[in-house]
mmCIF file with all atom_site columns, C-alpha atoms in Angstrom:
data_model
loop_
_atom_site.group_PDB
_atom_site.id
_atom_site.type_symbol
_atom_site.label_atom_id
_atom_site.label_alt_id
_atom_site.label_comp_id
_atom_site.label_asym_id
_atom_site.label_entity_id
_atom_site.label_seq_id
_atom_site.pdbx_PDB_ins_code
_atom_site.Cartn_x
_atom_site.Cartn_y
_atom_site.Cartn_z
_atom_site.occupancy
_atom_site.B_iso_or_equiv
_atom_site.pdbx_formal_charge
_atom_site.auth_seq_id
_atom_site.auth_comp_id
_atom_site.auth_asym_id
_atom_site.auth_atom_id
_atom_site.pdbx_PDB_model_num
ATOM 1   C CA . MET A 1 1   ? -11.670 25.802  19.478 1.00 80.00 ? 1   MET A CA 1
ATOM 2   C CA . ILE A 1 2   ? -8.245  26.424  18.003 1.00 71.00 ? 2   ILE A CA 1
ATOM 3   C CA . VAL A 1 3   ? -7.830  26.701  14.236 1.00 74.00 ? 3   VAL A CA 1
ATOM 4   C CA . PRO A 1 4   ? -4.751  24.743  13.035 1.00 72.00 ? 4   PRO A CA 1
ATOM 5   C CA . ASP A 1 5   ? -1.897  27.049  11.987 1.00 74.00 ? 5   ASP A CA 1
ATOM 6   C CA . PRO A 1 6   ? 0.642   25.457  9.594  1.00 72.00 ? 6   PRO A CA 1
ATOM 7   C CA . ASP A 1 7   ? 3.352   27.754  10.991 1.00 74.00 ? 7   ASP A CA 1
ATOM 8   C CA . GLU A 1 8   ? 2.659   26.741  14.627 1.00 77.00 ? 8   GLU A CA 1
ATOM 9   C CA . THR A 1 9   ? 2.420   22.960  14.897 1.00 72.00 ? 9   THR A CA 1
ATOM 10  C CA . GLY A 1 10  ? 2.691   22.728  18.712 1.00 75.00 ? 10  GLY A CA 1
ATOM 11  C CA . PRO A 1 11  ? -1.071  22.846  19.436 1.00 74.00 ? 11  PRO A CA 1
ATOM 12  C CA . LEU A 1 12  ? -1.837  20.338  16.665 1.00 74.00 ? 12  LEU A CA 1
ATOM 13  C CA . ARG A 1 13  ? 0.927   18.011  17.907 1.00 76.00 ? 13  ARG A CA 1
ATOM 14  C CA . ARG A 1 14  ? -0.583  18.156  21.423 1.00 79.00 ? 14  ARG A CA 1
ATOM 15  C CA . VAL A 1 15  ? -4.052  17.316  20.082 1.00 76.00 ? 15  VAL A CA 1
ATOM 16  C CA . TYR A 1 16  ? -2.689  14.408  18.020 1.00 76.00 ? 16  TYR A CA 1
ATOM 17  C CA . GLY A 1 17  ? -0.778  13.265  21.131 1.00 75.00 ? 17  GLY A CA 1
ATOM 18  C CA . THR A 1 18  ? -4.018  12.750  23.068 1.00 70.00 ? 18  THR A CA 1
ATOM 19  C CA . PHE A 1 19  ? -4.670  9.618   21.007 1.00 69.00 ? 19  PHE A CA 1
ATOM 20  C CA . PRO A 1 20  ? -2.633  6.623   22.221 1.00 74.00 ? 20  PRO A CA 1
ATOM 21  C CA . SER A 1 21  ? -1.202  4.384   19.528 1.00 75.00 ? 21  SER A CA 1
ATOM 22  C CA . GLY A 1 22  ? 1.011   1.375   19.195 1.00 82.00 ? 22  GLY A CA 1
ATOM 23  C CA . VAL A 1 23  ? 4.517   1.641   17.822 1.00 89.00 ? 23  VAL A CA 1
ATOM 24  C CA . VAL A 1 24  ? 6.020   -0.398  14.993 1.00 94.00 ? 24  VAL A CA 1
ATOM 25  C CA . ALA A 1 25  ? 9.530   -0.715  13.659 1.00 96.00 ? 25  ALA A CA 1
ATOM 26  C CA . VAL A 1 26  ? 9.573   -0.904  9.850  1.00 98.00 ? 26  VAL A CA 1
ATOM 27  C CA . CYS A 1 27  ? 12.811  -2.643  8.874  1.00 98.00 ? 27  CYS A CA 1
ATOM 28  C CA . ALA A 1 28  ? 14.567  -4.426  6.030  1.00 98.00 ? 28  ALA A CA 1
ATOM 29  C CA . LEU A 1 29  ? 18.017  -5.476  4.918  1.00 98.00 ? 29  LEU A CA 1
ATOM 30  C CA . ARG A 1 30  ? 19.918  -3.185  2.596  1.00 97.00 ? 30  ARG A CA 1
ATOM 31  C CA . ASP A 1 31  ? 23.389  -4.326  1.497  1.00 96.00 ? 31  ASP A CA 1
ATOM 32  C CA . ALA A 1 32  ? 23.123  -7.117  4.126  1.00 95.00 ? 32  ALA A CA 1
ATOM 33  C CA . ALA A 1 33  ? 22.673  -4.605  6.989  1.00 96.00 ? 33  ALA A CA 1
ATOM 34  C CA . PRO A 1 34  ? 19.429  -3.777  8.814  1.00 97.00 ? 34  PRO A CA 1
ATOM 35  C CA . VAL A 1 35  ? 17.793  -0.404  8.118  1.00 97.00 ? 35  VAL A CA 1
ATOM 36  C CA . GLY A 1 36  ? 14.685  0.824   9.869  1.00 97.00 ? 36  GLY A CA 1
ATOM 37  C CA . ILE A 1 37  ? 12.335  3.532   11.034 1.00 96.00 ? 37  ILE A CA 1
ATOM 38  C CA . VAL A 1 38  ? 9.805   3.746   13.844 1.00 95.00 ? 38  VAL A CA 1
ATOM 39  C CA . ALA A 1 39  ? 6.172   4.689   13.214 1.00 92.00 ? 39  ALA A CA 1
ATOM 40  C CA . SER A 1 40  ? 3.326   5.362   15.626 1.00 83.00 ? 40  SER A CA 1
ATOM 41  C CA . SER A 1 41  ? 0.933   5.781   12.704 1.00 86.00 ? 41  SER A CA 1
ATOM 42  C CA . PHE A 1 42  ? 0.378   2.049   12.176 1.00 93.00 ? 42  PHE A CA 1
ATOM 43  C CA . VAL A 1 43  ? -3.217  1.162   11.220 1.00 92.00 ? 43  VAL A CA 1
ATOM 44  C CA . ALA A 1 44  ? -4.937  -2.081  10.275 1.00 94.00 ? 44  ALA A CA 1
ATOM 45  C CA . VAL A 1 45  ? -6.714  -1.187  7.015  1.00 95.00 ? 45  VAL A CA 1
ATOM 46  C CA . SER A 1 46  ? -8.317  -4.263  5.448  1.00 95.00 ? 46  SER A CA 1
ATOM 47  C CA . MET A 1 47  ? -8.897  -7.950  6.130  1.00 95.00 ? 47  MET A CA 1
ATOM 48  C CA . ASN A 1 48  ? -9.398  -8.891  2.480  1.00 97.00 ? 48  ASN A CA 1
ATOM 49  C CA . PRO A 1 49  ? -6.937  -8.205  1.029  1.00 97.00 ? 49  PRO A CA 1
ATOM 50  C CA . PRO A 1 50  ? -4.825  -8.055  4.203  1.00 97.00 ? 50  PRO A CA 1
ATOM 51  C CA . LEU A 1 51  ? -3.567  -4.452  4.305  1.00 97.00 ? 51  LEU A CA 1
ATOM 52  C CA . VAL A 1 52  ? -1.978  -2.265  6.972  1.00 97.00 ? 52  VAL A CA 1
ATOM 53  C CA . SER A 1 53  ? -0.560  1.240   6.700  1.00 96.00 ? 53  SER A CA 1
ATOM 54  C CA . VAL A 1 54  ? 2.077   3.533   8.138  1.00 96.00 ? 54  VAL A CA 1
ATOM 55  C CA . CYS A 1 55  ? 2.745   7.212   7.510  1.00 94.00 ? 55  CYS A CA 1
ATOM 56  C CA . VAL A 1 56  ? 6.259   8.421   6.729  1.00 96.00 ? 56  VAL A CA 1
ATOM 57  C CA . GLN A 1 57  ? 7.471   12.033  6.728  1.00 93.00 ? 57  GLN A CA 1
ATOM 58  C CA . HIS A 1 58  ? 8.689   13.370  3.398  1.00 95.00 ? 58  HIS A CA 1
ATOM 59  C CA . THR A 1 59  ? 11.838  14.574  5.210  1.00 94.00 ? 59  THR A CA 1
ATOM 60  C CA . SER A 1 60  ? 12.827  11.054  6.299  1.00 94.00 ? 60  SER A CA 1
ATOM 61  C CA . THR A 1 61  ? 16.309  10.170  5.111  1.00 95.00 ? 61  THR A CA 1
ATOM 62  C CA . THR A 1 62  ? 15.804  6.484   5.971  1.00 96.00 ? 62  THR A CA 1
ATOM 63  C CA . TRP A 1 63  ? 12.516  5.828   4.145  1.00 96.00 ? 63  TRP A CA 1
ATOM 64  C CA . PRO A 1 64  ? 14.177  6.093   0.702  1.00 97.00 ? 64  PRO A CA 1
ATOM 65  C CA . LEU A 1 65  ? 16.465  3.217   1.799  1.00 97.00 ? 65  LEU A CA 1
ATOM 66  C CA . LEU A 1 66  ? 13.388  1.091   2.579  1.00 98.00 ? 66  LEU A CA 1
ATOM 67  C CA . ALA A 1 67  ? 10.966  2.170   -0.155 1.00 97.00 ? 67  ALA A CA 1
ATOM 68  C CA . ASP A 1 68  ? 12.422  -0.100  -2.840 1.00 97.00 ? 68  ASP A CA 1
ATOM 69  C CA . ARG A 1 69  ? 12.859  -3.236  -0.703 1.00 98.00 ? 69  ARG A CA 1
ATOM 70  C CA . PRO A 1 70  ? 10.861  -6.299  -1.805 1.00 97.00 ? 70  PRO A CA 1
ATOM 71  C CA . ARG A 1 71  ? 9.728   -6.962  1.772  1.00 98.00 ? 71  ARG A CA 1
ATOM 72  C CA . LEU A 1 72  ? 9.480   -4.872  4.917  1.00 98.00 ? 72  LEU A CA 1
ATOM 73  C CA . GLY A 1 73  ? 9.297   -6.334  8.394  1.00 98.00 ? 73  GLY A CA 1
ATOM 74  C CA . LEU A 1 74  ? 6.878   -4.628  10.758 1.00 98.00 ? 74  LEU A CA 1
ATOM 75  C CA . SER A 1 75  ? 7.513   -5.427  14.399 1.00 97.00 ? 75  SER A CA 1
ATOM 76  C CA . VAL A 1 76  ? 4.809   -4.325  16.822 1.00 94.00 ? 76  VAL A CA 1
ATOM 77  C CA . LEU A 1 77  ? 7.111   -3.149  19.587 1.00 92.00 ? 77  LEU A CA 1
ATOM 78  C CA . GLY A 1 78  ? 6.762   -4.695  23.025 1.00 91.00 ? 78  GLY A CA 1
ATOM 79  C CA . THR A 1 79  ? 7.131   -3.026  26.412 1.00 88.00 ? 79  THR A CA 1
ATOM 80  C CA . THR A 1 80  ? 10.813  -4.000  26.575 1.00 88.00 ? 80  THR A CA 1
ATOM 81  C CA . HIS A 1 81  ? 11.546  -2.067  23.357 1.00 86.00 ? 81  HIS A CA 1
ATOM 82  C CA . ASP A 1 82  ? 11.630  1.477   24.762 1.00 85.00 ? 82  ASP A CA 1
ATOM 83  C CA . ARG A 1 83  ? 15.410  1.737   24.275 1.00 91.00 ? 83  ARG A CA 1
ATOM 84  C CA . ALA A 1 84  ? 15.279  0.004   20.881 1.00 90.00 ? 84  ALA A CA 1
ATOM 85  C CA . CYS A 1 85  ? 12.517  2.383   19.784 1.00 86.00 ? 85  CYS A CA 1
ATOM 86  C CA . ARG A 1 86  ? 14.615  5.460   20.570 1.00 90.00 ? 86  ARG A CA 1
ATOM 87  C CA . GLN A 1 87  ? 17.726  3.873   19.072 1.00 94.00 ? 87  GLN A CA 1
ATOM 88  C CA . ILE A 1 88  ? 16.096  2.959   15.735 1.00 95.00 ? 88  ILE A CA 1
ATOM 89  C CA . ALA A 1 89  ? 14.465  6.424   15.587 1.00 91.00 ? 89  ALA A CA 1
ATOM 90  C CA . SER A 1 90  ? 17.832  8.133   16.210 1.00 91.00 ? 90  SER A CA 1
ATOM 91  C CA . LYS A 1 91  ? 19.529  10.070  13.446 1.00 87.00 ? 91  LYS A CA 1
ATOM 92  C CA . THR A 1 92  ? 23.025  9.028   14.617 1.00 85.00 ? 92  THR A CA 1
ATOM 93  C CA . GLY A 1 93  ? 24.897  5.938   15.734 1.00 84.00 ? 93  GLY A CA 1
ATOM 94  C CA . ASP A 1 94  ? 24.384  2.263   14.996 1.00 91.00 ? 94  ASP A CA 1
ATOM 95  C CA . ARG A 1 95  ? 20.596  1.969   15.128 1.00 94.00 ? 95  ARG A CA 1
ATOM 96  C CA . PHE A 1 96  ? 20.671  -1.820  15.551 1.00 96.00 ? 96  PHE A CA 1
ATOM 97  C CA . ALA A 1 97  ? 23.572  -2.236  18.033 1.00 95.00 ? 97  ALA A CA 1
ATOM 98  C CA . GLY A 1 98  ? 22.516  -4.757  20.670 1.00 95.00 ? 98  GLY A CA 1
ATOM 99  C CA . ILE A 1 99  ? 19.055  -5.283  19.149 1.00 96.00 ? 99  ILE A CA 1
ATOM 100 C CA . GLY A 1 100 ? 18.184  -8.884  18.352 1.00 97.00 ? 100 GLY A CA 1
ATOM 101 C CA . TYR A 1 101 ? 16.465  -9.497  15.036 1.00 98.00 ? 101 TYR A CA 1
ATOM 102 C CA . THR A 1 102 ? 15.668  -12.132 12.452 1.00 97.00 ? 102 THR A CA 1
ATOM 103 C CA . ALA A 1 103 ? 15.871  -11.488 8.703  1.00 98.00 ? 103 ALA A CA 1
ATOM 104 C CA . THR A 1 104 ? 13.614  -13.380 6.321  1.00 98.00 ? 104 THR A CA 1
ATOM 105 C CA . GLY A 1 105 ? 14.799  -14.797 3.004  1.00 97.00 ? 105 GLY A CA 1
ATOM 106 C CA . GLU A 1 106 ? 13.123  -11.830 1.260  1.00 97.00 ? 106 GLU A CA 1
ATOM 107 C CA . GLY A 1 107 ? 14.977  -9.290  3.447  1.00 98.00 ? 107 GLY A CA 1
ATOM 108 C CA . ALA A 1 108 ? 12.326  -8.278  5.996  1.00 98.00 ? 108 ALA A CA 1
ATOM 109 C CA . VAL A 1 109 ? 13.854  -7.581  9.413  1.00 98.00 ? 109 VAL A CA 1
ATOM 110 C CA . LEU A 1 110 ? 11.797  -8.605  12.468 1.00 98.00 ? 110 LEU A CA 1
ATOM 111 C CA . LEU A 1 111 ? 12.798  -7.585  15.997 1.00 98.00 ? 111 LEU A CA 1
ATOM 112 C CA . HIS A 1 112 ? 13.006  -10.160 18.779 1.00 97.00 ? 112 HIS A CA 1
ATOM 113 C CA . GLY A 1 113 ? 10.622  -9.545  21.676 1.00 95.00 ? 113 GLY A CA 1
ATOM 114 C CA . ALA A 1 114 ? 7.907   -7.938  19.518 1.00 95.00 ? 114 ALA A CA 1
ATOM 115 C CA . ALA A 1 115 ? 4.191   -8.342  20.230 1.00 93.00 ? 115 ALA A CA 1
ATOM 116 C CA . ALA A 1 116 ? 3.681   -9.340  16.584 1.00 95.00 ? 116 ALA A CA 1
ATOM 117 C CA . TRP A 1 117 ? 5.546   -9.642  13.303 1.00 98.00 ? 117 TRP A CA 1
ATOM 118 C CA . LEU A 1 118 ? 4.182   -8.724  9.890  1.00 98.00 ? 118 LEU A CA 1
ATOM 119 C CA . ASP A 1 119 ? 6.121   -9.508  6.720  1.00 98.00 ? 119 ASP A CA 1
ATOM 120 C CA . CYS A 1 120 ? 4.825   -7.013  4.147  1.00 98.00 ? 120 CYS A CA 1
ATOM 121 C CA . SER A 1 121 ? 5.246   -5.782  0.597  1.00 98.00 ? 121 SER A CA 1
ATOM 122 C CA . ILE A 1 122 ? 4.440   -2.231  -0.493 1.00 98.00 ? 122 ILE A CA 1
ATOM 123 C CA . ASP A 1 123 ? 1.048   -2.072  -2.181 1.00 98.00 ? 123 ASP A CA 1
ATOM 124 C CA . THR A 1 124 ? 0.422   1.671   -2.701 1.00 97.00 ? 124 THR A CA 1
ATOM 125 C CA . VAL A 1 125 ? 2.048   4.949   -1.678 1.00 97.00 ? 125 VAL A CA 1
ATOM 126 C CA . ILE A 1 126 ? -0.179  8.025   -1.455 1.00 97.00 ? 126 ILE A CA 1
ATOM 127 C CA . SER A 1 127 ? 1.169   11.527  -0.868 1.00 96.00 ? 127 SER A CA 1
ATOM 128 C CA . ALA A 1 128 ? -0.760  13.089  2.019  1.00 94.00 ? 128 ALA A CA 1
ATOM 129 C CA . GLY A 1 129 ? 0.382   16.562  3.119  1.00 92.00 ? 129 GLY A CA 1
ATOM 130 C CA . ASP A 1 130 ? 3.895   16.379  4.564  1.00 91.00 ? 130 ASP A CA 1
ATOM 131 C CA . HIS A 1 131 ? 3.786   12.557  4.773  1.00 93.00 ? 131 HIS A CA 1
ATOM 132 C CA . ASP A 1 132 ? 3.362   9.547   2.525  1.00 96.00 ? 132 ASP A CA 1
ATOM 133 C CA . LEU A 1 133 ? 0.626   7.091   3.445  1.00 96.00 ? 133 LEU A CA 1
ATOM 134 C CA . VAL A 1 134 ? 2.124   3.677   2.713  1.00 97.00 ? 134 VAL A CA 1
ATOM 135 C CA . LEU A 1 135 ? -0.321  0.802   2.236  1.00 98.00 ? 135 LEU A CA 1
ATOM 136 C CA . LEU A 1 136 ? 1.363   -2.526  2.889  1.00 98.00 ? 136 LEU A CA 1
ATOM 137 C CA . ARG A 1 137 ? 0.107   -5.981  1.922  1.00 98.00 ? 137 ARG A CA 1
ATOM 138 C CA . VAL A 1 138 ? 0.589   -8.535  4.704  1.00 98.00 ? 138 VAL A CA 1
ATOM 139 C CA . GLU A 1 139 ? 2.345   -11.540 3.164  1.00 98.00 ? 139 GLU A CA 1
ATOM 140 C CA . ALA A 1 140 ? 2.943   -13.416 6.446  1.00 97.00 ? 140 ALA A CA 1
ATOM 141 C CA . MET A 1 141 ? 2.468   -12.739 10.145 1.00 97.00 ? 141 MET A CA 1
ATOM 142 C CA . GLN A 1 142 ? 3.175   -14.088 13.602 1.00 96.00 ? 142 GLN A CA 1
ATOM 143 C CA . PRO A 1 143 ? 1.515   -12.915 16.822 1.00 94.00 ? 143 PRO A CA 1
ATOM 144 C CA . HIS A 1 144 ? 3.402   -13.177 20.110 1.00 93.00 ? 144 HIS A CA 1
ATOM 145 C CA . GLU A 1 145 ? 0.405   -13.004 22.431 1.00 88.00 ? 145 GLU A CA 1
ATOM 146 C CA . LYS A 1 146 ? 2.368   -13.084 25.691 1.00 89.00 ? 146 LYS A CA 1
ATOM 147 C CA . VAL A 1 147 ? 4.197   -9.857  24.783 1.00 88.00 ? 147 VAL A CA 1
ATOM 148 C CA . ALA A 1 148 ? 2.448   -6.624  25.803 1.00 84.00 ? 148 ALA A CA 1
ATOM 149 C CA . PRO A 1 149 ? 2.679   -3.787  23.258 1.00 86.00 ? 149 PRO A CA 1
ATOM 150 C CA . LEU A 1 150 ? 4.507   -0.499  23.723 1.00 81.00 ? 150 LEU A CA 1
ATOM 151 C CA . VAL A 1 151 ? 2.181   2.527   23.554 1.00 79.00 ? 151 VAL A CA 1
ATOM 152 C CA . PHE A 1 152 ? 2.930   6.079   22.381 1.00 74.00 ? 152 PHE A CA 1
ATOM 153 C CA . HIS A 1 153 ? 0.851   8.782   24.076 1.00 63.00 ? 153 HIS A CA 1
ATOM 154 C CA . GLY A 1 154 ? 1.504   12.427  24.873 1.00 66.00 ? 154 GLY A CA 1
ATOM 155 C CA . SER A 1 155 ? 4.861   12.291  23.039 1.00 67.00 ? 155 SER A CA 1
ATOM 156 C CA . ARG A 1 156 ? 6.080   9.581   25.422 1.00 74.00 ? 156 ARG A CA 1
ATOM 157 C CA . LEU A 1 157 ? 6.392   5.788   25.428 1.00 71.00 ? 157 LEU A CA 1
ATOM 158 C CA . HIS A 1 158 ? 4.277   3.844   27.931 1.00 70.00 ? 158 HIS A CA 1
ATOM 159 C CA . ALA A 1 159 ? 3.634   0.266   28.986 1.00 78.00 ? 159 ALA A CA 1
ATOM 160 C CA . LEU A 1 160 ? 0.049   -0.821  29.527 1.00 70.00 ? 160 LEU A CA 1
ATOM 161 C CA . SER A 1 161 ? -0.494  -1.397  33.256 1.00 60.00 ? 161 SER A CA 1
ATOM 162 C CA . ALA A 1 162 ? -3.483  -3.693  32.719 1.00 54.00 ? 162 ALA A CA 1
ATOM 163 C CA . LEU A 1 163 ? -5.982  -4.386  30.007 1.00 54.00 ? 163 LEU A CA 1
ATOM 164 C CA . ALA A 1 164 ? -9.503  -3.140  30.646 1.00 50.00 ? 164 ALA A CA 1
ATOM 165 C CA . SER A 1 165 ? -12.036 -5.939  30.927 1.00 53.00 ? 165 SER A CA 1
#
């Protein structure tokens, strides 16, 4: 067994990377332009009330632009979103160039071609180590069942080849 060392995060990152997860884009309008981040820490938390969560690094320069928005759009990224995922996660350039999206009346931004859309409001933010755990209340949702989700595993994006039966 390896004891986690806060000064050497490589082994811990590799262990965390053994767990496959979905990927969501968390987006909203700010000054009429889309702003967003990508999170692989998306978790369904509660059915009643309907809550989901994402984790956001304290060093994020984009999260402060989203944290005060009345609504956030969570798009469960589909297998065709590998380029969009990298683009929205980028620190430079136009993060939404060539990416189709719909904005709700409350300012949530939802990406076209997603496996599901969740229109959320921030419920609670909890500081947790070097991240914030953001609990989000699901205000509205739309599944797109014919779209397969994008998966993050081993620090890489993957498409599911087939669902286990």
